[in-house]
Short mmCIF file of C-alpha atoms in Angstrom, two decimals:
data_model
loop_
_atom_site.label_atom_id
_atom_site.label_comp_id
_atom_site.label_asym_id
_atom_site.label_seq_id
_atom_site.Cartn_x
_atom_site.Cartn_y
_atom_site.Cartn_z
CA MET A 1 -56.09 19.05 10.58
CA GLY A 2 -53.67 21.48 10.35
CA LEU A 3 -51.06 21.42 6.82
CA GLU A 4 -53.97 19.55 4.41
CA ALA A 5 -56.89 22.71 5.52
CA LYS A 6 -54.17 24.88 4.17
CA THR A 7 -52.83 23.40 1.02
CA GLY A 8 -55.70 21.67 0.31
CA ASN A 9 -55.29 17.98 -0.60
CA MET A 10 -51.75 16.95 -1.75
CA GLY A 11 -52.77 14.65 -4.48
CA VAL A 12 -50.66 16.83 -6.75
CA VAL A 13 -47.53 18.50 -6.96
CA THR A 14 -45.55 20.46 -9.97
CA THR A 15 -42.31 21.19 -10.12
CA THR A 16 -39.65 20.40 -12.69
CA LEU A 17 -38.05 17.59 -13.55
CA GLU A 18 -34.63 19.00 -12.98
CA ASN A 19 -35.89 19.26 -9.43
CA VAL A 20 -37.40 15.90 -8.98
CA VAL A 21 -34.48 14.30 -10.28
CA ASN A 22 -31.53 16.20 -8.97
CA TRP A 23 -33.84 15.63 -5.32
CA SER A 24 -33.61 11.66 -5.60
CA ARG A 25 -29.76 11.97 -6.85
CA THR A 26 -29.32 13.73 -3.42
CA ASN A 27 -31.34 11.39 -1.37
CA SER A 28 -30.53 8.00 -1.99
CA MET A 29 -26.38 8.80 -3.26
CA TRP A 30 -24.91 5.16 -2.25
CA PRO A 31 -20.95 4.99 -1.52
CA LEU A 32 -18.69 2.30 -2.56
CA LEU A 33 -17.50 0.19 0.37
CA PHE A 34 -13.70 1.19 0.31
CA GLY A 35 -11.24 2.43 2.15
CA LEU A 36 -7.79 2.76 1.41
CA ALA A 37 -6.46 4.27 5.03
CA CYS A 38 -6.75 5.78 8.62
CA CYS A 39 -9.60 8.29 6.35
CA ALA A 40 -11.59 4.91 5.84
CA ILE A 41 -11.93 4.89 9.80
CA GLU A 42 -13.16 8.66 10.41
CA MET A 43 -15.93 7.38 6.85
CA MET A 44 -16.88 4.23 9.47
CA GLY A 45 -17.53 6.43 12.63
CA ALA A 46 -19.94 8.50 10.32
CA GLN A 47 -21.57 6.25 8.84
CA ALA A 48 -22.11 4.67 12.67
CA SER A 49 -24.78 5.50 15.11
CA SER A 50 -23.54 9.12 15.85
CA TYR A 51 -23.21 10.46 13.08
CA ASP A 52 -25.71 8.07 11.21
CA LEU A 53 -25.06 9.03 7.34
CA SER A 54 -28.65 7.79 6.53
CA ARG A 55 -30.19 10.91 7.82
CA PHE A 56 -29.12 11.40 4.23
CA GLY A 57 -30.18 8.18 2.78
CA MET A 58 -26.19 7.00 2.70
CA GLU A 59 -25.98 4.06 4.75
CA LEU A 60 -25.75 1.65 2.14
CA ASN A 61 -22.35 1.30 1.93
CA ARG A 62 -22.73 -1.11 -2.13
CA ALA A 63 -19.34 -3.96 -2.07
CA SER A 64 -20.27 -3.80 -6.04
CA PRO A 65 -19.56 -0.66 -8.08
CA ARG A 66 -22.20 -1.56 -10.09
CA GLN A 67 -24.36 -0.47 -7.53
CA SER A 68 -23.23 2.95 -6.14
CA ASP A 69 -23.10 6.58 -7.23
CA LEU A 70 -20.20 8.04 -4.91
CA MET A 71 -16.50 6.61 -4.50
CA ILE A 72 -14.75 8.37 -1.47
CA VAL A 73 -11.57 7.86 -1.74
CA ALA A 74 -10.48 7.64 2.26
CA GLY A 75 -7.84 7.81 1.86
CA ARG A 76 -3.43 7.28 0.17
CA VAL A 77 -3.80 5.80 -3.07
CA SER A 78 -0.41 4.56 -4.13
CA ARG A 79 0.73 3.60 -7.67
CA LYS A 80 -0.04 0.25 -7.49
CA MET A 81 -3.44 1.09 -6.43
CA ALA A 82 -4.14 3.60 -9.08
CA PRO A 83 -5.24 1.32 -11.98
CA VAL A 84 -7.49 -0.64 -9.55
CA LEU A 85 -8.76 2.78 -8.58
CA ARG A 86 -9.91 3.82 -12.22
CA GLN A 87 -10.78 0.03 -12.90
CA LEU A 88 -13.35 0.61 -10.07
CA TYR A 89 -14.67 4.11 -11.34
CA ASP A 90 -14.78 3.03 -14.88
CA GLN A 91 -17.30 0.57 -13.61
CA MET A 92 -19.84 2.59 -11.68
CA PRO A 93 -23.29 3.69 -13.53
CA ASP A 94 -23.37 6.78 -14.42
CA PRO A 95 -23.79 9.40 -13.06
CA LYS A 96 -20.96 9.02 -10.72
CA TRP A 97 -19.26 11.19 -8.77
CA VAL A 98 -16.03 11.31 -6.39
CA LEU A 99 -14.47 12.85 -3.07
CA ALA A 100 -11.18 12.99 -1.95
CA MET A 101 -11.82 12.48 1.95
CA GLY A 102 -7.82 13.92 3.62
CA ASP A 103 -5.04 15.39 2.29
CA CYS A 104 -3.40 12.52 0.44
CA ALA A 105 -6.24 11.95 -1.03
CA SER A 106 -6.61 15.29 -2.30
CA CYS A 107 -2.88 16.04 -2.67
CA GLY A 108 -0.79 13.85 -1.57
CA GLY A 109 -0.53 14.65 1.46
CA VAL A 110 2.11 14.00 4.25
CA PHE A 111 3.17 11.60 1.43
CA ASN A 112 5.49 13.29 -0.99
CA ASN A 113 7.12 10.29 -2.84
CA TYR A 114 7.55 7.85 -5.64
CA ALA A 115 4.97 5.25 -4.30
CA VAL A 116 1.41 7.16 -3.38
CA VAL A 117 0.20 9.29 -6.47
CA GLN A 118 0.16 13.26 -5.56
CA GLY A 119 -3.69 13.88 -5.82
CA VAL A 120 -6.22 11.17 -6.59
CA ASP A 121 -7.43 13.77 -8.94
CA GLU A 122 -5.03 12.35 -11.38
CA VAL A 123 -6.21 9.39 -11.84
CA VAL A 124 -10.01 10.27 -11.39
CA PRO A 125 -12.44 13.49 -11.94
CA VAL A 126 -12.27 14.97 -8.02
CA ASP A 127 -16.31 17.03 -7.38
CA VAL A 128 -15.22 17.48 -3.39
CA TYR A 129 -11.73 17.57 -2.02
CA VAL A 130 -12.59 17.72 2.18
CA SER A 131 -9.26 18.65 4.13
CA GLY A 132 -8.33 17.12 7.12
CA CYS A 133 -6.02 14.26 8.25
CA PRO A 134 -7.99 12.39 8.30
CA PRO A 135 -11.26 14.77 8.64
CA ARG A 136 -13.95 14.27 11.52
CA PRO A 137 -16.89 12.57 10.72
CA GLU A 138 -18.37 16.24 10.56
CA GLY A 139 -15.73 17.17 7.76
CA LEU A 140 -17.02 14.72 5.65
CA ILE A 141 -20.59 15.18 6.20
CA HIS A 142 -19.89 18.96 4.99
CA GLY A 143 -18.36 17.72 2.02
CA LEU A 144 -20.97 15.40 1.56
CA LEU A 145 -23.58 17.87 1.97
CA THR A 146 -21.48 20.39 -0.55
CA LEU A 147 -21.68 17.67 -3.16
CA HIS A 148 -25.57 17.38 -2.67
CA GLU A 149 -25.90 21.38 -3.54
CA LYS A 150 -23.83 20.72 -6.33
CA VAL A 151 -25.94 17.64 -7.19
CA LYS A 152 -29.42 19.84 -6.75
CA LYS A 153 -27.24 22.59 -9.17
CA GLU A 154 -27.21 20.14 -11.98
CA LYS A 155 -29.14 21.46 -15.12
CA ILE A 156 -31.29 18.81 -17.43
CA THR A 157 -29.19 20.05 -20.23
CA HIS A 158 -25.93 18.83 -18.65
CA TRP A 159 -27.38 15.34 -18.68
CA ALA A 160 -27.55 14.35 -22.56
CA MET B 1 24.90 -17.84 24.99
CA ASN B 2 23.49 -20.80 24.87
CA GLU B 3 25.82 -23.88 24.94
CA THR B 4 23.69 -26.07 21.89
CA LEU B 5 23.80 -22.50 19.42
CA GLU B 6 27.27 -22.45 20.68
CA ARG B 7 28.04 -25.98 19.85
CA ILE B 8 26.12 -24.98 16.28
CA SER B 9 28.02 -21.70 15.97
CA LYS B 10 32.04 -23.70 16.57
CA ASP B 11 30.73 -26.26 13.57
CA MET B 12 29.37 -23.71 11.18
CA GLN B 13 32.85 -21.85 11.96
CA GLU B 14 35.25 -24.91 11.40
CA ARG B 15 33.15 -25.98 8.29
CA PHE B 16 32.56 -23.41 6.49
CA ALA B 17 34.75 -21.08 6.81
CA ALA B 18 32.41 -18.66 9.11
CA GLU B 19 32.78 -15.85 10.91
CA ILE B 20 30.71 -15.68 14.46
CA SER B 21 29.99 -12.84 16.18
CA GLU B 22 27.75 -12.52 19.39
CA TYR B 23 25.68 -9.95 20.86
CA ALA B 24 22.86 -10.25 23.56
CA GLY B 25 23.13 -14.26 24.06
CA ASP B 26 22.60 -13.68 19.76
CA SER B 27 24.13 -16.11 17.47
CA THR B 28 25.05 -14.33 13.81
CA VAL B 29 27.26 -16.22 11.54
CA ILE B 30 29.18 -14.41 8.48
CA LEU B 31 29.31 -16.77 5.68
CA THR B 32 30.71 -16.47 2.16
CA PRO B 33 28.01 -16.78 -0.58
CA GLU B 34 29.62 -19.85 -2.18
CA TYR B 35 28.96 -21.23 1.60
CA VAL B 36 25.46 -20.67 2.24
CA LEU B 37 23.08 -23.61 0.56
CA ASP B 38 25.61 -25.77 2.33
CA ALA B 39 25.51 -24.08 5.56
CA VAL B 40 21.64 -23.81 5.51
CA GLN B 41 21.43 -27.12 4.61
CA THR B 42 23.29 -28.18 7.48
CA LEU B 43 21.49 -26.04 9.86
CA ARG B 44 17.76 -27.57 8.79
CA ASP B 45 18.97 -30.99 8.90
CA GLU B 46 21.47 -31.49 11.69
CA TYR B 47 20.52 -29.12 13.58
CA HIS B 48 16.79 -29.12 13.41
CA PHE B 49 16.52 -25.31 12.22
CA ASN B 50 12.97 -26.03 10.43
CA MET B 51 11.69 -23.04 10.48
CA LEU B 52 12.99 -19.77 8.24
CA VAL B 53 11.39 -17.04 10.12
CA ASP B 54 11.91 -13.97 7.71
CA ILE B 55 15.26 -13.13 4.88
CA THR B 56 16.08 -9.98 4.38
CA ALA B 57 18.99 -7.19 3.33
CA VAL B 58 20.47 -4.23 4.24
CA ASP B 59 22.16 -1.70 2.17
CA TYR B 60 25.43 0.36 3.31
CA TRP B 61 25.70 2.79 0.28
CA PRO B 62 27.61 4.06 -0.43
CA ASP B 63 30.07 1.60 0.67
CA GLN B 64 30.87 -0.90 -2.76
CA GLU B 65 32.88 -3.33 -0.80
CA SER B 66 30.04 -5.79 0.76
CA ARG B 67 27.80 -3.02 -0.23
CA PHE B 68 24.17 -5.56 0.78
CA HIS B 69 24.63 -8.04 3.42
CA MET B 70 21.79 -10.64 2.62
CA VAL B 71 19.96 -11.90 6.26
CA TYR B 72 18.82 -15.16 6.80
CA HIS B 73 17.03 -16.19 10.32
CA LEU B 74 16.26 -19.74 11.28
CA TYR B 75 14.68 -20.71 13.90
CA SER B 76 14.76 -24.57 15.70
CA MET B 77 11.22 -25.61 17.14
CA LEU B 78 13.13 -28.78 18.69
CA ASN B 79 15.11 -26.20 20.83
CA ASN B 80 14.14 -23.34 20.80
CA LEU B 81 16.90 -21.81 19.37
CA PHE B 82 17.60 -18.47 16.76
CA ILE B 83 20.81 -18.30 14.26
CA ARG B 84 20.70 -15.64 12.46
CA LEU B 85 23.56 -15.85 8.95
CA ARG B 86 24.96 -13.18 7.57
CA VAL B 87 25.88 -12.93 3.87
CA PRO B 88 27.81 -10.14 2.85
CA LEU B 89 28.04 -8.77 -1.06
CA ASN B 90 30.05 -7.05 -3.36
CA GLY B 91 29.02 -4.80 -6.01
CA ASN B 92 25.91 -2.99 -7.37
CA ALA B 93 24.03 -5.84 -9.15
CA PRO B 94 24.80 -9.52 -6.62
CA HIS B 95 23.22 -13.01 -7.08
CA LEU B 96 23.76 -15.71 -4.50
CA PRO B 97 21.65 -19.33 -4.71
CA THR B 98 18.26 -19.61 -3.52
CA VAL B 99 16.54 -21.95 -0.66
CA GLU B 100 13.99 -21.83 -1.87
CA LYS B 101 14.19 -25.68 -2.85
CA LEU B 102 15.20 -26.26 0.93
CA TYR B 103 12.34 -23.94 2.59
CA PRO B 104 9.19 -23.19 0.26
CA ALA B 105 8.92 -20.25 1.81
CA ALA B 106 11.62 -18.64 0.87
CA ASN B 107 9.77 -18.03 -2.65
CA TRP B 108 8.01 -14.63 -1.66
CA LYS B 109 10.84 -13.34 0.38
CA GLU B 110 13.44 -13.86 -1.82
CA ARG B 111 10.80 -12.22 -4.48
CA GLU B 112 10.45 -9.55 -2.14
CA VAL B 113 14.48 -8.61 -1.46
CA TRP B 114 14.79 -8.78 -5.53
CA ASP B 115 12.01 -6.76 -5.82
CA MET B 116 13.31 -4.10 -3.13
CA PHE B 117 16.86 -4.07 -3.34
CA GLY B 118 17.68 -6.12 -6.75
CA ILE B 119 19.59 -9.10 -5.09
CA THR B 120 19.55 -11.79 -7.94
CA PHE B 121 19.06 -15.27 -6.82
CA ASP B 122 20.13 -17.68 -8.65
CA GLY B 123 17.39 -21.00 -9.73
CA HIS B 124 14.48 -19.24 -8.09
CA SER B 125 11.25 -20.88 -10.10
CA ASP B 126 9.71 -17.25 -9.85
CA PRO B 127 11.64 -14.16 -9.86
CA ARG B 128 8.80 -11.27 -10.00
CA ARG B 129 7.59 -8.49 -8.08
CA ILE B 130 6.05 -9.20 -5.30
CA VAL B 131 5.51 -5.32 -3.81
CA MET B 132 5.68 -2.90 -6.48
CA PRO B 133 4.00 -3.15 -10.03
CA TYR B 134 5.25 -5.49 -12.50
CA ASP B 135 6.37 -2.08 -14.98
CA TRP B 136 8.26 -0.68 -11.90
CA GLN B 137 11.60 0.49 -12.72
CA GLY B 138 14.49 0.32 -9.54
CA HIS B 139 14.65 -1.28 -6.41
CA PRO B 140 13.30 1.33 -3.89
CA LEU B 141 14.89 -0.13 -0.49
CA ARG B 142 18.16 0.97 -2.00
CA LYS B 143 20.54 3.19 -0.64
CA ASP B 144 21.18 5.19 -3.93
CA TYR B 145 17.24 5.41 -5.00
CA PRO B 146 15.84 8.66 -5.36
CA LEU B 147 12.84 9.14 -2.49
CA GLY B 148 10.22 11.28 -5.30
CA TYR B 149 9.12 14.66 -4.78
CA GLU B 150 6.35 16.69 -6.16
CA GLU B 151 6.44 20.40 -5.59
CA VAL B 152 3.22 21.43 -2.85
CA GLN B 153 0.77 24.02 -4.01
CA PHE B 154 1.18 27.48 -1.79
CA THR B 155 -1.39 30.19 -2.53
CA PHE B 156 1.57 31.62 -4.52
CA ASN B 157 2.20 29.29 -6.92
CA ALA B 158 -1.03 26.98 -6.46
CA ALA B 159 -2.17 28.05 -10.78
CA GLU B 160 1.28 27.76 -11.93
CA ILE B 161 1.48 24.28 -11.20
CA ASP B 162 -2.41 23.67 -11.66
CA LYS B 163 -1.39 24.37 -14.99
CA ARG B 164 1.05 21.32 -15.45
CA LYS B 165 -0.72 18.94 -13.56
CA PRO B 166 -2.19 15.43 -15.02
CA TYR B 167 -5.43 15.78 -13.98
CA ALA B 168 -7.91 13.09 -15.10
CA LYS B 169 -10.63 13.63 -18.06
CA GLU B 170 -13.87 12.19 -18.19
#
């Protein structure tokens, strides 16, 4: 009824491999369970029922870097934490993405001093920066959707 | 001041040539470094100060004369009393004996004081940094330690700073 009558049996869909792979990557992008400061509270808020990140297939925060695709750096990174952060990033399997959440992770924020890394992009390559101190869950979700847009534009020639 | 505390303070004054200062019912015993171990031992064994609450330090830079003050907080569970020991130290790289043998809890606290202020504890069993990374240079809580500053990117200088920013490779 309705759709079937218009489109036929729907048993076969033709598309490109790029589209299928990028679609599956964006709709099950599991973040690493990793919070560093107050931004982590907003990240938890984004995952809880009112904002519900599971709408985007991101409800599972993996506690192991081996099972995660996305690293959300939620908070300030101290100089002592930086090697740990890099090690976690190195342990994540490809393809992997990094989202710098909040001002501290993006550029050091208000902590312009010897103890805090001035932007996590000095340690790991960042795909999306989200501003805010801390960003509201809407801000984080906007950042994640921006990342999804970026991933959907990836070409098969880049994967090799 | 509490009577017991007054008696203890007086005794410290006589035995260790200490100076006593009182504020809001608290007693502070100001000692010279050579008496620290004996004074702490006396307080622990004779006056039942069985808990080491805190060890910390203060930096009075740019004063060179007694630039650092070591501060010990002791608590007596038996008498419900606190007592504070202050030890003024001269110079930029002072050292004094560890109280780790008397209170094992002093281990980490003295490591922290060494890490943050650069005060050496003679006879300490594990004199490593505890807060900062092991390869860190300097002692951050010293008043003459530079706070560090990186130029902030605004619209007018963003591109210029971007060029020399150490971005991570894949």
